GROMACS .gro file of C-alpha atoms in nm:
model
  505
    1UNK     CA    1  -1.187  -8.458  15.679
    2UNK     CA    2  -1.212  -8.120  15.850
    3UNK     CA    3  -1.528  -7.912  15.863
    4UNK     CA    4  -1.545  -7.539  15.940
    5UNK     CA    5  -1.635  -7.491  16.306
    6UNK     CA    6  -1.585  -7.123  16.380
    7UNK     CA    7  -1.691  -6.796  16.217
    8UNK     CA    8  -1.453  -6.600  16.000
    9UNK     CA    9  -1.313  -6.281  16.146
   10UNK     CA   10  -1.516  -5.969  16.081
   11UNK     CA   11  -1.383  -5.615  16.107
   12UNK     CA   12  -1.719  -5.471  16.221
   13UNK     CA   13  -2.075  -5.566  16.303
   14UNK     CA   14  -2.189  -5.692  15.966
   15UNK     CA   15  -2.529  -5.767  15.821
   16UNK     CA   16  -2.471  -5.993  15.518
   17UNK     CA   17  -2.753  -6.026  15.271
   18UNK     CA   18  -2.894  -6.379  15.320
   19UNK     CA   19  -3.046  -6.374  14.971
   20UNK     CA   20  -2.697  -6.355  14.821
   21UNK     CA   21  -2.575  -6.670  14.994
   22UNK     CA   22  -2.477  -6.951  14.758
   23UNK     CA   23  -2.523  -7.301  14.892
   24UNK     CA   24  -2.361  -7.619  14.774
   25UNK     CA   25  -2.605  -7.791  14.540
   26UNK     CA   26  -2.651  -7.989  14.221
   27UNK     CA   27  -2.944  -8.014  13.982
   28UNK     CA   28  -3.156  -8.207  14.237
   29UNK     CA   29  -3.058  -8.117  14.594
   30UNK     CA   30  -2.941  -7.819  14.799
   31UNK     CA   31  -2.733  -7.853  15.115
   32UNK     CA   32  -2.808  -7.585  15.374
   33UNK     CA   33  -2.589  -7.688  15.665
   34UNK     CA   34  -2.507  -7.965  15.906
   35UNK     CA   35  -2.478  -8.034  16.275
   36UNK     CA   36  -2.286  -8.357  16.266
   37UNK     CA   37  -2.397  -8.628  16.209
   38UNK     CA   38  -2.719  -8.463  16.086
   39UNK     CA   39  -2.722  -8.289  15.746
   40UNK     CA   40  -2.991  -8.039  15.648
   41UNK     CA   41  -3.081  -8.063  15.279
   42UNK     CA   42  -3.384  -8.044  15.053
   43UNK     CA   43  -3.481  -8.151  14.703
   44UNK     CA   44  -3.481  -7.847  14.476
   45UNK     CA   45  -3.838  -7.874  14.357
   46UNK     CA   46  -3.958  -7.798  14.712
   47UNK     CA   47  -3.919  -7.429  14.792
   48UNK     CA   48  -4.061  -7.439  15.143
   49UNK     CA   49  -3.873  -7.584  15.445
   50UNK     CA   50  -3.953  -7.946  15.523
   51UNK     CA   51  -3.684  -7.988  15.791
   52UNK     CA   52  -3.569  -8.308  15.624
   53UNK     CA   53  -3.281  -8.431  15.837
   54UNK     CA   54  -3.027  -8.664  15.680
   55UNK     CA   55  -2.859  -8.884  15.941
   56UNK     CA   56  -2.517  -9.025  15.851
   57UNK     CA   57  -2.506  -9.372  16.006
   58UNK     CA   58  -2.176  -9.476  15.852
   59UNK     CA   59  -1.964  -9.697  16.074
   60UNK     CA   60  -1.663  -9.491  15.967
   61UNK     CA   61  -1.791  -9.174  16.131
   62UNK     CA   62  -1.468  -9.154  16.328
   63UNK     CA   63  -1.288  -9.037  16.018
   64UNK     CA   64  -1.498  -8.718  16.025
   65UNK     CA   65  -1.485  -8.443  16.283
   66UNK     CA   66  -1.773  -8.558  16.501
   67UNK     CA   67  -1.772  -8.237  16.703
   68UNK     CA   68  -1.832  -8.003  16.411
   69UNK     CA   69  -2.138  -7.783  16.385
   70UNK     CA   70  -2.186  -7.578  16.070
   71UNK     CA   71  -2.474  -7.349  15.983
   72UNK     CA   72  -2.411  -7.087  15.715
   73UNK     CA   73  -2.586  -6.807  15.902
   74UNK     CA   74  -2.318  -6.814  16.168
   75UNK     CA   75  -2.052  -6.734  15.912
   76UNK     CA   76  -2.146  -6.666  15.554
   77UNK     CA   77  -1.780  -6.684  15.457
   78UNK     CA   78  -1.761  -7.045  15.579
   79UNK     CA   79  -1.983  -7.157  15.291
   80UNK     CA   80  -1.701  -7.111  15.043
   81UNK     CA   81  -1.474  -7.336  15.244
   82UNK     CA   82  -1.740  -7.605  15.276
   83UNK     CA   83  -1.828  -7.588  14.907
   84UNK     CA   84  -1.496  -7.742  14.804
   85UNK     CA   85  -1.529  -8.035  15.040
   86UNK     CA   86  -1.532  -8.367  14.857
   87UNK     CA   87  -1.767  -8.512  15.114
   88UNK     CA   88  -2.036  -8.258  15.021
   89UNK     CA   89  -2.017  -8.362  14.655
   90UNK     CA   90  -2.038  -8.727  14.748
   91UNK     CA   91  -2.339  -8.669  14.970
   92UNK     CA   92  -2.524  -8.474  14.701
   93UNK     CA   93  -2.450  -8.747  14.449
   94UNK     CA   94  -2.582  -9.019  14.681
   95UNK     CA   95  -2.900  -8.821  14.750
   96UNK     CA   96  -2.956  -8.757  14.381
   97UNK     CA   97  -2.907  -9.121  14.279
   98UNK     CA   98  -3.138  -9.235  14.555
   99UNK     CA   99  -3.417  -8.984  14.491
  100UNK     CA  100  -3.408  -9.059  14.115
  101UNK     CA  101  -3.446  -9.430  14.182
  102UNK     CA  102  -3.755  -9.396  14.405
  103UNK     CA  103  -4.089  -9.401  14.225
  104UNK     CA  104  -4.315  -9.116  14.338
  105UNK     CA  105  -4.035  -8.950  14.534
  106UNK     CA  106  -4.185  -8.601  14.503
  107UNK     CA  107  -4.522  -8.711  14.636
  108UNK     CA  108  -4.355  -8.902  14.917
  109UNK     CA  109  -4.161  -8.592  15.026
  110UNK     CA  110  -4.468  -8.371  15.020
  111UNK     CA  111  -4.653  -8.626  15.234
  112UNK     CA  112  -4.378  -8.641  15.497
  113UNK     CA  113  -4.491  -8.573  15.853
  114UNK     CA  114  -4.345  -8.246  15.976
  115UNK     CA  115  -4.047  -8.209  16.203
  116UNK     CA  116  -3.891  -8.541  16.295
  117UNK     CA  117  -3.887  -8.733  15.966
  118UNK     CA  118  -3.540  -8.812  15.837
  119UNK     CA  119  -3.337  -8.992  15.572
  120UNK     CA  120  -3.079  -9.242  15.696
  121UNK     CA  121  -2.760  -9.303  15.496
  122UNK     CA  122  -2.547  -9.605  15.582
  123UNK     CA  123  -2.255  -9.622  15.337
  124UNK     CA  124  -2.443  -9.603  15.004
  125UNK     CA  125  -2.770  -9.749  15.137
  126UNK     CA  126  -3.041  -9.488  15.190
  127UNK     CA  127  -3.375  -9.533  15.369
  128UNK     CA  128  -3.676  -9.305  15.407
  129UNK     CA  129  -3.801  -9.289  15.770
  130UNK     CA  130  -4.117  -9.085  15.835
  131UNK     CA  131  -4.191  -9.000  16.199
  132UNK     CA  132  -4.550  -8.902  16.281
  133UNK     CA  133  -4.531  -8.864  16.659
  134UNK     CA  134  -4.470  -8.487  16.648
  135UNK     CA  135  -4.759  -8.408  16.413
  136UNK     CA  136  -4.990  -8.617  16.631
  137UNK     CA  137  -4.922  -8.379  16.923
  138UNK     CA  138  -4.989  -8.059  16.730
  139UNK     CA  139  -5.305  -7.851  16.765
  140UNK     CA  140  -5.531  -7.672  16.521
  141UNK     CA  141  -5.588  -7.298  16.534
  142UNK     CA  142  -5.934  -7.358  16.677
  143UNK     CA  143  -5.796  -7.573  16.958
  144UNK     CA  144  -5.526  -7.321  17.049
  145UNK     CA  145  -5.777  -7.039  17.037
  146UNK     CA  146  -5.993  -7.223  17.287
  147UNK     CA  147  -5.703  -7.315  17.517
  148UNK     CA  148  -5.573  -6.960  17.523
  149UNK     CA  149  -5.904  -6.772  17.518
  150UNK     CA  150  -5.802  -6.572  17.211
  151UNK     CA  151  -5.993  -6.439  16.915
  152UNK     CA  152  -5.870  -6.519  16.566
  153UNK     CA  153  -5.763  -6.227  16.348
  154UNK     CA  154  -5.737  -6.266  15.971
  155UNK     CA  155  -5.574  -5.925  15.931
  156UNK     CA  156  -5.198  -5.890  15.893
  157UNK     CA  157  -5.211  -5.522  15.995
  158UNK     CA  158  -5.058  -5.416  16.329
  159UNK     CA  159  -5.298  -5.483  16.614
  160UNK     CA  160  -5.450  -5.203  16.818
  161UNK     CA  161  -5.381  -5.218  17.195
  162UNK     CA  162  -5.738  -5.328  17.265
  163UNK     CA  163  -5.698  -5.619  17.017
  164UNK     CA  164  -5.386  -5.768  17.178
  165UNK     CA  165  -5.564  -6.096  17.256
  166UNK     CA  166  -5.621  -6.176  16.892
  167UNK     CA  167  -5.440  -6.456  16.714
  168UNK     CA  168  -5.202  -6.362  16.431
  169UNK     CA  169  -5.303  -6.449  16.074
  170UNK     CA  170  -5.225  -6.802  15.955
  171UNK     CA  171  -5.015  -6.889  15.653
  172UNK     CA  172  -4.963  -7.233  15.494
  173UNK     CA  173  -4.618  -7.390  15.510
  174UNK     CA  174  -4.619  -7.438  15.133
  175UNK     CA  175  -4.633  -7.060  15.075
  176UNK     CA  176  -4.288  -7.004  15.229
  177UNK     CA  177  -3.955  -7.000  15.051
  178UNK     CA  178  -3.647  -7.119  15.239
  179UNK     CA  179  -3.326  -6.916  15.220
  180UNK     CA  180  -3.108  -7.013  15.513
  181UNK     CA  181  -3.089  -7.253  15.806
  182UNK     CA  182  -2.996  -7.059  16.119
  183UNK     CA  183  -3.042  -7.356  16.349
  184UNK     CA  184  -3.193  -7.703  16.339
  185UNK     CA  185  -3.532  -7.551  16.433
  186UNK     CA  186  -3.492  -7.201  16.285
  187UNK     CA  187  -3.504  -7.112  15.916
  188UNK     CA  188  -3.487  -6.781  15.733
  189UNK     CA  189  -3.774  -6.750  15.482
  190UNK     CA  190  -3.962  -6.511  15.256
  191UNK     CA  191  -4.325  -6.516  15.140
  192UNK     CA  192  -4.315  -6.485  14.757
  193UNK     CA  193  -4.688  -6.422  14.715
  194UNK     CA  194  -4.716  -6.153  14.982
  195UNK     CA  195  -4.730  -5.774  14.947
  196UNK     CA  196  -4.361  -5.759  15.040
  197UNK     CA  197  -4.203  -6.068  14.881
  198UNK     CA  198  -3.852  -5.962  14.981
  199UNK     CA  199  -3.928  -5.925  15.352
  200UNK     CA  200  -3.728  -6.173  15.560
  201UNK     CA  201  -3.881  -6.368  15.847
  202UNK     CA  202  -3.757  -6.614  16.103
  203UNK     CA  203  -3.953  -6.939  16.085
  204UNK     CA  204  -3.931  -7.098  16.431
  205UNK     CA  205  -4.053  -7.447  16.512
  206UNK     CA  206  -3.961  -7.707  16.775
  207UNK     CA  207  -3.939  -8.081  16.817
  208UNK     CA  208  -4.173  -8.072  17.117
  209UNK     CA  209  -4.525  -7.934  17.088
  210UNK     CA  210  -4.548  -7.795  17.443
  211UNK     CA  211  -4.231  -7.589  17.395
  212UNK     CA  212  -4.346  -7.454  17.060
  213UNK     CA  213  -4.686  -7.348  17.191
  214UNK     CA  214  -4.536  -7.220  17.517
  215UNK     CA  215  -4.325  -6.973  17.319
  216UNK     CA  216  -4.608  -6.865  17.089
  217UNK     CA  217  -4.843  -6.809  17.383
  218UNK     CA  218  -4.582  -6.609  17.575
  219UNK     CA  219  -4.510  -6.381  17.279
  220UNK     CA  220  -4.883  -6.322  17.225
  221UNK     CA  221  -4.963  -6.219  17.583
  222UNK     CA  222  -4.644  -6.019  17.644
  223UNK     CA  223  -4.693  -5.644  17.581
  224UNK     CA  224  -4.457  -5.496  17.319
  225UNK     CA  225  -4.108  -5.385  17.420
  226UNK     CA  226  -3.839  -5.254  17.181
  227UNK     CA  227  -3.582  -5.505  17.311
  228UNK     CA  228  -3.804  -5.815  17.321
  229UNK     CA  229  -3.891  -6.030  17.019
  230UNK     CA  230  -4.214  -5.908  16.864
  231UNK     CA  231  -4.532  -6.110  16.872
  232UNK     CA  232  -4.551  -6.359  16.580
  233UNK     CA  233  -4.629  -6.200  16.245
  234UNK     CA  234  -4.792  -6.524  16.122
  235UNK     CA  235  -4.870  -6.871  16.250
  236UNK     CA  236  -4.752  -7.139  16.006
  237UNK     CA  237  -4.994  -7.426  15.938
  238UNK     CA  238  -4.976  -7.763  15.763
  239UNK     CA  239  -5.221  -8.045  15.690
  240UNK     CA  240  -5.146  -8.351  15.902
  241UNK     CA  241  -5.045  -8.691  15.767
  242UNK     CA  242  -5.174  -8.901  16.057
  243UNK     CA  243  -5.024  -9.199  16.237
  244UNK     CA  244  -5.083  -9.562  16.147
  245UNK     CA  245  -5.364  -9.589  16.401
  246UNK     CA  246  -5.531  -9.280  16.257
  247UNK     CA  247  -5.458  -9.343  15.890
  248UNK     CA  248  -5.822  -9.425  15.811
  249UNK     CA  249  -5.962  -9.142  16.024
  250UNK     CA  250  -6.062  -8.887  15.761
  251UNK     CA  251  -6.132  -8.615  16.016
  252UNK     CA  252  -5.785  -8.650  16.172
  253UNK     CA  253  -5.604  -8.654  15.839
  254UNK     CA  254  -5.781  -8.335  15.734
  255UNK     CA  255  -5.662  -8.140  16.037
  256UNK     CA  256  -5.461  -7.826  15.970
  257UNK     CA  257  -5.222  -7.781  16.260
  258UNK     CA  258  -4.987  -7.504  16.373
  259UNK     CA  259  -4.626  -7.614  16.311
  260UNK     CA  260  -4.446  -7.288  16.393
  261UNK     CA  261  -4.452  -6.911  16.366
  262UNK     CA  262  -4.290  -6.629  16.170
  263UNK     CA  263  -4.115  -6.342  16.346
  264UNK     CA  264  -3.918  -6.042  16.214
  265UNK     CA  265  -3.559  -6.116  16.117
  266UNK     CA  266  -3.282  -5.928  16.300
  267UNK     CA  267  -2.969  -5.943  16.090
  268UNK     CA  268  -2.715  -5.826  16.348
  269UNK     CA  269  -2.650  -6.182  16.464
  270UNK     CA  270  -2.615  -6.346  16.803
  271UNK     CA  271  -2.452  -6.131  17.068
  272UNK     CA  272  -2.206  -6.408  17.155
  273UNK     CA  273  -2.073  -6.419  16.798
  274UNK     CA  274  -2.061  -6.042  16.765
  275UNK     CA  275  -1.858  -6.022  17.086
  276UNK     CA  276  -1.630  -6.304  16.969
  277UNK     CA  277  -1.567  -6.137  16.633
  278UNK     CA  278  -1.502  -5.801  16.797
  279UNK     CA  279  -1.257  -5.950  17.047
  280UNK     CA  280  -1.064  -6.130  16.773
  281UNK     CA  281  -1.037  -5.831  16.541
  282UNK     CA  282  -1.010  -5.547  16.790
  283UNK     CA  283  -1.294  -5.370  16.610
  284UNK     CA  284  -1.514  -5.087  16.730
  285UNK     CA  285  -1.813  -5.320  16.757
  286UNK     CA  286  -1.780  -5.320  17.135
  287UNK     CA  287  -1.714  -4.953  17.190
  288UNK     CA  288  -1.802  -4.833  17.538
  289UNK     CA  289  -2.122  -4.669  17.418
  290UNK     CA  290  -2.238  -4.999  17.268
  291UNK     CA  291  -2.160  -5.187  17.587
  292UNK     CA  292  -2.351  -4.933  17.794
  293UNK     CA  293  -2.647  -4.935  17.557
  294UNK     CA  294  -2.669  -5.313  17.530
  295UNK     CA  295  -2.643  -5.355  17.908
  296UNK     CA  296  -2.929  -5.110  17.965
  297UNK     CA  297  -3.145  -5.259  17.691
  298UNK     CA  298  -3.099  -5.617  17.811
  299UNK     CA  299  -3.181  -5.524  18.170
  300UNK     CA  300  -3.485  -5.326  18.058
  301UNK     CA  301  -3.608  -5.622  17.850
  302UNK     CA  302  -3.570  -5.865  18.140
  303UNK     CA  303  -3.749  -5.627  18.378
  304UNK     CA  304  -4.033  -5.601  18.126
  305UNK     CA  305  -4.062  -5.980  18.109
  306UNK     CA  306  -4.055  -6.003  18.489
  307UNK     CA  307  -4.345  -5.758  18.516
  308UNK     CA  308  -4.571  -5.868  18.232
  309UNK     CA  309  -4.488  -6.218  18.099
  310UNK     CA  310  -4.737  -6.387  18.333
  311UNK     CA  311  -5.032  -6.211  18.173
  312UNK     CA  312  -5.316  -6.110  18.403
  313UNK     CA  313  -5.196  -6.319  18.700
  314UNK     CA  314  -5.060  -6.046  18.928
  315UNK     CA  315  -4.972  -6.292  19.205
  316UNK     CA  316  -4.688  -6.450  19.006
  317UNK     CA  317  -4.405  -6.272  18.835
  318UNK     CA  318  -4.308  -6.331  18.475
  319UNK     CA  319  -4.020  -6.564  18.394
  320UNK     CA  320  -3.725  -6.591  18.162
  321UNK     CA  321  -3.530  -6.906  18.245
  322UNK     CA  322  -3.275  -6.935  17.965
  323UNK     CA  323  -3.079  -6.610  17.961
  324UNK     CA  324  -2.741  -6.641  17.787
  325UNK     CA  325  -2.561  -6.450  17.508
  326UNK     CA  326  -2.681  -6.699  17.243
  327UNK     CA  327  -3.041  -6.593  17.314
  328UNK     CA  328  -2.967  -6.227  17.256
  329UNK     CA  329  -2.953  -6.096  16.899
  330UNK     CA  330  -2.880  -5.756  16.751
  331UNK     CA  331  -3.071  -5.554  16.499
  332UNK     CA  332  -2.889  -5.438  16.187
  333UNK     CA  333  -2.634  -5.152  16.205
  334UNK     CA  334  -2.884  -4.941  16.011
  335UNK     CA  335  -3.123  -4.981  16.306
  336UNK     CA  336  -2.854  -4.893  16.557
  337UNK     CA  337  -2.749  -5.247  16.656
  338UNK     CA  338  -2.995  -5.274  16.943
  339UNK     CA  339  -3.043  -5.578  17.166
  340UNK     CA  340  -3.340  -5.812  17.113
  341UNK     CA  341  -3.421  -6.090  17.362
  342UNK     CA  342  -3.540  -6.413  17.193
  343UNK     CA  343  -3.628  -6.775  17.280
  344UNK     CA  344  -3.923  -6.795  17.520
  345UNK     CA  345  -3.950  -7.174  17.548
  346UNK     CA  346  -3.862  -7.168  17.922
  347UNK     CA  347  -3.599  -7.438  17.887
  348UNK     CA  348  -3.319  -7.527  18.130
  349UNK     CA  349  -3.025  -7.290  18.097
  350UNK     CA  350  -2.662  -7.384  18.049
  351UNK     CA  351  -2.498  -7.485  18.376
  352UNK     CA  352  -2.260  -7.189  18.384
  353UNK     CA  353  -2.552  -6.943  18.374
  354UNK     CA  354  -2.774  -7.134  18.618
  355UNK     CA  355  -2.798  -6.976  18.967
  356UNK     CA  356  -2.624  -7.196  19.224
  357UNK     CA  357  -2.935  -7.217  19.443
  358UNK     CA  358  -3.145  -7.392  19.179
  359UNK     CA  359  -2.994  -7.745  19.197
  360UNK     CA  360  -2.997  -7.726  19.578
  361UNK     CA  361  -3.360  -7.617  19.605
  362UNK     CA  362  -3.476  -7.856  19.333
  363UNK     CA  363  -3.361  -8.151  19.543
  364UNK     CA  364  -3.541  -8.027  19.853
  365UNK     CA  365  -3.878  -8.162  19.959
  366UNK     CA  366  -4.023  -7.814  19.929
  367UNK     CA  367  -3.951  -7.817  19.559
  368UNK     CA  368  -4.041  -8.162  19.416
  369UNK     CA  369  -3.825  -8.281  19.129
  370UNK     CA  370  -4.001  -8.200  18.805
  371UNK     CA  371  -4.109  -8.501  18.603
  372UNK     CA  372  -4.063  -8.438  18.233
  373UNK     CA  373  -4.393  -8.508  18.053
  374UNK     CA  374  -4.408  -8.796  17.811
  375UNK     CA  375  -4.327  -8.693  17.455
  376UNK     CA  376  -4.664  -8.815  17.329
  377UNK     CA  377  -4.865  -8.611  17.579
  378UNK     CA  378  -5.104  -8.378  17.392
  379UNK     CA  379  -5.072  -8.006  17.455
  380UNK     CA  380  -5.336  -7.895  17.704
  381UNK     CA  381  -5.263  -7.528  17.762
  382UNK     CA  382  -4.997  -7.294  17.905
  383UNK     CA  383  -4.756  -7.451  18.149
  384UNK     CA  384  -4.804  -7.428  18.524
  385UNK     CA  385  -4.476  -7.609  18.587
  386UNK     CA  386  -4.137  -7.600  18.423
  387UNK     CA  387  -3.841  -7.824  18.353
  388UNK     CA  388  -3.677  -7.713  18.676
  389UNK     CA  389  -3.908  -7.730  18.976
  390UNK     CA  390  -3.751  -7.415  19.120
  391UNK     CA  391  -3.928  -7.197  18.863
  392UNK     CA  392  -4.262  -7.358  18.950
  393UNK     CA  393  -4.250  -7.342  19.330
  394UNK     CA  394  -4.015  -7.053  19.418
  395UNK     CA  395  -4.148  -6.724  19.553
  396UNK     CA  396  -4.140  -6.414  19.335
  397UNK     CA  397  -3.834  -6.266  19.506
  398UNK     CA  398  -3.646  -6.595  19.464
  399UNK     CA  399  -3.738  -6.604  19.096
  400UNK     CA  400  -3.623  -6.247  19.045
  401UNK     CA  401  -3.293  -6.318  19.224
  402UNK     CA  402  -3.234  -6.614  18.992
  403UNK     CA  403  -3.305  -6.401  18.684
  404UNK     CA  404  -3.069  -6.133  18.818
  405UNK     CA  405  -2.792  -6.394  18.847
  406UNK     CA  406  -2.829  -6.489  18.479
  407UNK     CA  407  -2.840  -6.120  18.387
  408UNK     CA  408  -2.517  -6.058  18.578
  409UNK     CA  409  -2.342  -6.335  18.384
  410UNK     CA  410  -2.449  -6.177  18.053
  411UNK     CA  411  -2.356  -5.824  18.165
  412UNK     CA  412  -2.009  -5.946  18.259
  413UNK     CA  413  -1.971  -6.101  17.912
  414UNK     CA  414  -2.072  -5.773  17.749
  415UNK     CA  415  -1.847  -5.553  17.963
  416UNK     CA  416  -1.548  -5.788  17.949
  417UNK     CA  417  -1.592  -5.862  17.578
  418UNK     CA  418  -1.622  -6.239  17.637
  419UNK     CA  419  -1.861  -6.441  17.423
  420UNK     CA  420  -1.937  -6.701  17.691
  421UNK     CA  421  -1.830  -6.778  18.047
  422UNK     CA  422  -1.804  -7.148  17.952
  423UNK     CA  423  -1.479  -7.076  17.769
  424UNK     CA  424  -1.319  -6.944  18.088
  425UNK     CA  425  -1.397  -7.223  18.333
  426UNK     CA  426  -1.358  -7.080  18.683
  427UNK     CA  427  -1.094  -6.828  18.582
  428UNK     CA  428  -1.338  -6.538  18.581
  429UNK     CA  429  -1.353  -6.570  18.961
  430UNK     CA  430  -1.056  -6.493  19.184
  431UNK     CA  431  -1.070  -6.502  19.565
  432UNK     CA  432  -1.448  -6.479  19.558
  433UNK     CA  433  -1.423  -6.165  19.347
  434UNK     CA  434  -1.482  -6.104  18.981
  435UNK     CA  435  -1.196  -6.092  18.739
  436UNK     CA  436  -1.206  -5.758  18.559
  437UNK     CA  437  -0.960  -5.672  18.287
  438UNK     CA  438  -1.113  -5.502  17.981
  439UNK     CA  439  -1.372  -5.321  18.194
  440UNK     CA  440  -1.140  -5.180  18.460
  441UNK     CA  441  -1.089  -4.843  18.293
  442UNK     CA  442  -1.390  -4.817  18.063
  443UNK     CA  443  -1.672  -4.913  18.303
  444UNK     CA  444  -1.772  -4.704  18.608
  445UNK     CA  445  -1.685  -4.879  18.937
  446UNK     CA  446  -2.048  -4.861  19.052
  447UNK     CA  447  -2.150  -5.058  18.743
  448UNK     CA  448  -1.885  -5.321  18.807
  449UNK     CA  449  -1.999  -5.344  19.168
  450UNK     CA  450  -2.366  -5.398  19.078
  451UNK     CA  451  -2.268  -5.671  18.831
  452UNK     CA  452  -2.065  -5.845  19.102
  453UNK     CA  453  -2.366  -5.824  19.335
  454UNK     CA  454  -2.585  -5.978  19.060
  455UNK     CA  455  -2.368  -6.289  19.053
  456UNK     CA  456  -2.344  -6.330  19.427
  457UNK     CA  457  -2.312  -6.703  19.492
  458UNK     CA  458  -2.488  -6.674  19.828
  459UNK     CA  459  -2.802  -6.467  19.787
  460UNK     CA  460  -2.867  -6.468  20.163
  461UNK     CA  461  -2.521  -6.361  20.277
  462UNK     CA  462  -2.488  -6.102  20.001
  463UNK     CA  463  -2.836  -6.033  19.858
  464UNK     CA  464  -2.854  -5.966  19.488
  465UNK     CA  465  -3.009  -5.639  19.369
  466UNK     CA  466  -3.350  -5.624  19.207
  467UNK     CA  467  -3.381  -5.581  18.832
  468UNK     CA  468  -3.502  -5.226  18.886
  469UNK     CA  469  -3.196  -5.142  19.096
  470UNK     CA  470  -2.963  -5.281  18.829
  471UNK     CA  471  -3.131  -5.072  18.559
  472UNK     CA  472  -3.110  -4.755  18.769
  473UNK     CA  473  -2.736  -4.798  18.823
  474UNK     CA  474  -2.674  -4.869  18.454
  475UNK     CA  475  -2.870  -4.559  18.351
  476UNK     CA  476  -2.734  -4.315  18.608
  477UNK     CA  477  -2.370  -4.408  18.650
  478UNK     CA  478  -2.286  -4.425  18.282
  479UNK     CA  479  -2.449  -4.087  18.227
  480UNK     CA  480  -2.234  -3.947  18.509
  481UNK     CA  481  -1.928  -4.097  18.340
  482UNK     CA  482  -2.020  -3.919  18.016
  483UNK     CA  483  -2.051  -3.588  18.199
  484UNK     CA  484  -1.713  -3.630  18.368
  485UNK     CA  485  -1.544  -3.722  18.040
  486UNK     CA  486  -1.699  -3.421  17.868
  487UNK     CA  487  -1.579  -3.188  18.145
  488UNK     CA  488  -1.232  -3.342  18.131
  489UNK     CA  489  -1.215  -3.278  17.758
  490UNK     CA  490  -1.339  -2.922  17.806
  491UNK     CA  491  -1.070  -2.850  18.059
  492UNK     CA  492  -0.800  -2.996  17.835
  493UNK     CA  493  -0.912  -2.791  17.537
  494UNK     CA  494  -0.934  -2.471  17.739
  495UNK     CA  495  -0.587  -2.531  17.883
  496UNK     CA  496  -0.702  -2.444  18.234
  497UNK     CA  497  -0.574  -2.616  18.547
  498UNK     CA  498  -0.796  -2.917  18.611
  499UNK     CA  499  -0.723  -2.896  18.986
  500UNK     CA  500  -0.942  -2.585  19.013
  501UNK     CA  501  -1.253  -2.743  18.865
  502UNK     CA  502  -1.553  -2.824  19.078
  503UNK     CA  503  -1.631  -3.191  19.144
  504UNK     CA  504  -1.944  -3.337  18.994
  505UNK     CA  505  -2.170  -3.500  19.250
   0.00000   0.00000   0.00000
């Protein structure tokens, strides 16, 4: 059996209407996507996302494509291909027969602990496996307010600058309506009972409490920037179920905890997929003006995070540790297809985008190896250490140099129209120099040079520029290129001899 694994070709940057997507379903269940061997589905009578994961534990898994990963948001056209798959029909039939045979199935689903609960299917045998460990780690609004020193705001209106330290309004999980799985922890939803029931939001959660609350806290303290994900519009809450040890603790079972947040939906899609589609179709999605604009916007966003992400602590710079094209999305074409930086969990980046000095320093005595906290450790406030010890112990200039390296990797992908450096292995380097092909004629040489300096493999022998220096080059040199091109066109139209023109300094 073959599953769709890549997006369909698109002639331009598209913004498909998620509300028009038709999912494979029957009278009882709807299938939203799968990341093999996990299937994401829900019973139809539940409109809000439960994140019920269905694990296929069949011994014959080898007969399926175990490497496949399919989420409709990546390619709306792929849904049609998946809809005819016999396996999907069989899975829906098994789920329906099983759910109809379980007494009190609806009540059991509604009482499921959030996040890690799943249904296991082994051949035709199905079992219901609630997991309470994640809910046990979650915090109430009151607890988070105390840990962060925030005030709670019940208003959904935009906050005034002096009210930036207020918490967003809370909304119950049951008031959401699911439309689309974008990822295993990201769902596209609407709020039917709100003033704008058609407004689309991203519902973001996580399978680890400290990462979820790390991202929420960062977005709340970070001042607004047009190319950085906005602060959460709502915090999503749910009543806890309680673990076996706490089952008879009435106070614990009545807790209402924060399970995620809602943020504005940007329909332009991930930058990596937009680049991939543009490269395959030869479209105008990556016209030079778009490349120049996206490069400037991304650099400006990262500089903003570097300056302000650490809140009021002026002794330490802000951090963004997971910069890659998958964590950059675009607004809709109607909004100009602008860059938006997302994902502030401060996770470890992919190896290809990780600065070469990080593994070396992390093994040094000066930078102790970070011990990952136990999964059952309760959240106790914003992190002072990170998954890689480098980000915890490095000086500000070392942190900035590492962020510049990741930025350089992403800028090269944008300018060379490559969705990811992973696909190229080491072929994008040649004799310690960058491999430029698509950007040779369209990108000013000073811009190419600053990008090469960003990804210097030896920051001491060839120091990387600062974020501010990168932004200045991107702003100035591309403007100079525009002026030169305009003058060239003027001379051609006028028919005068271009050798007599004055050079532009």
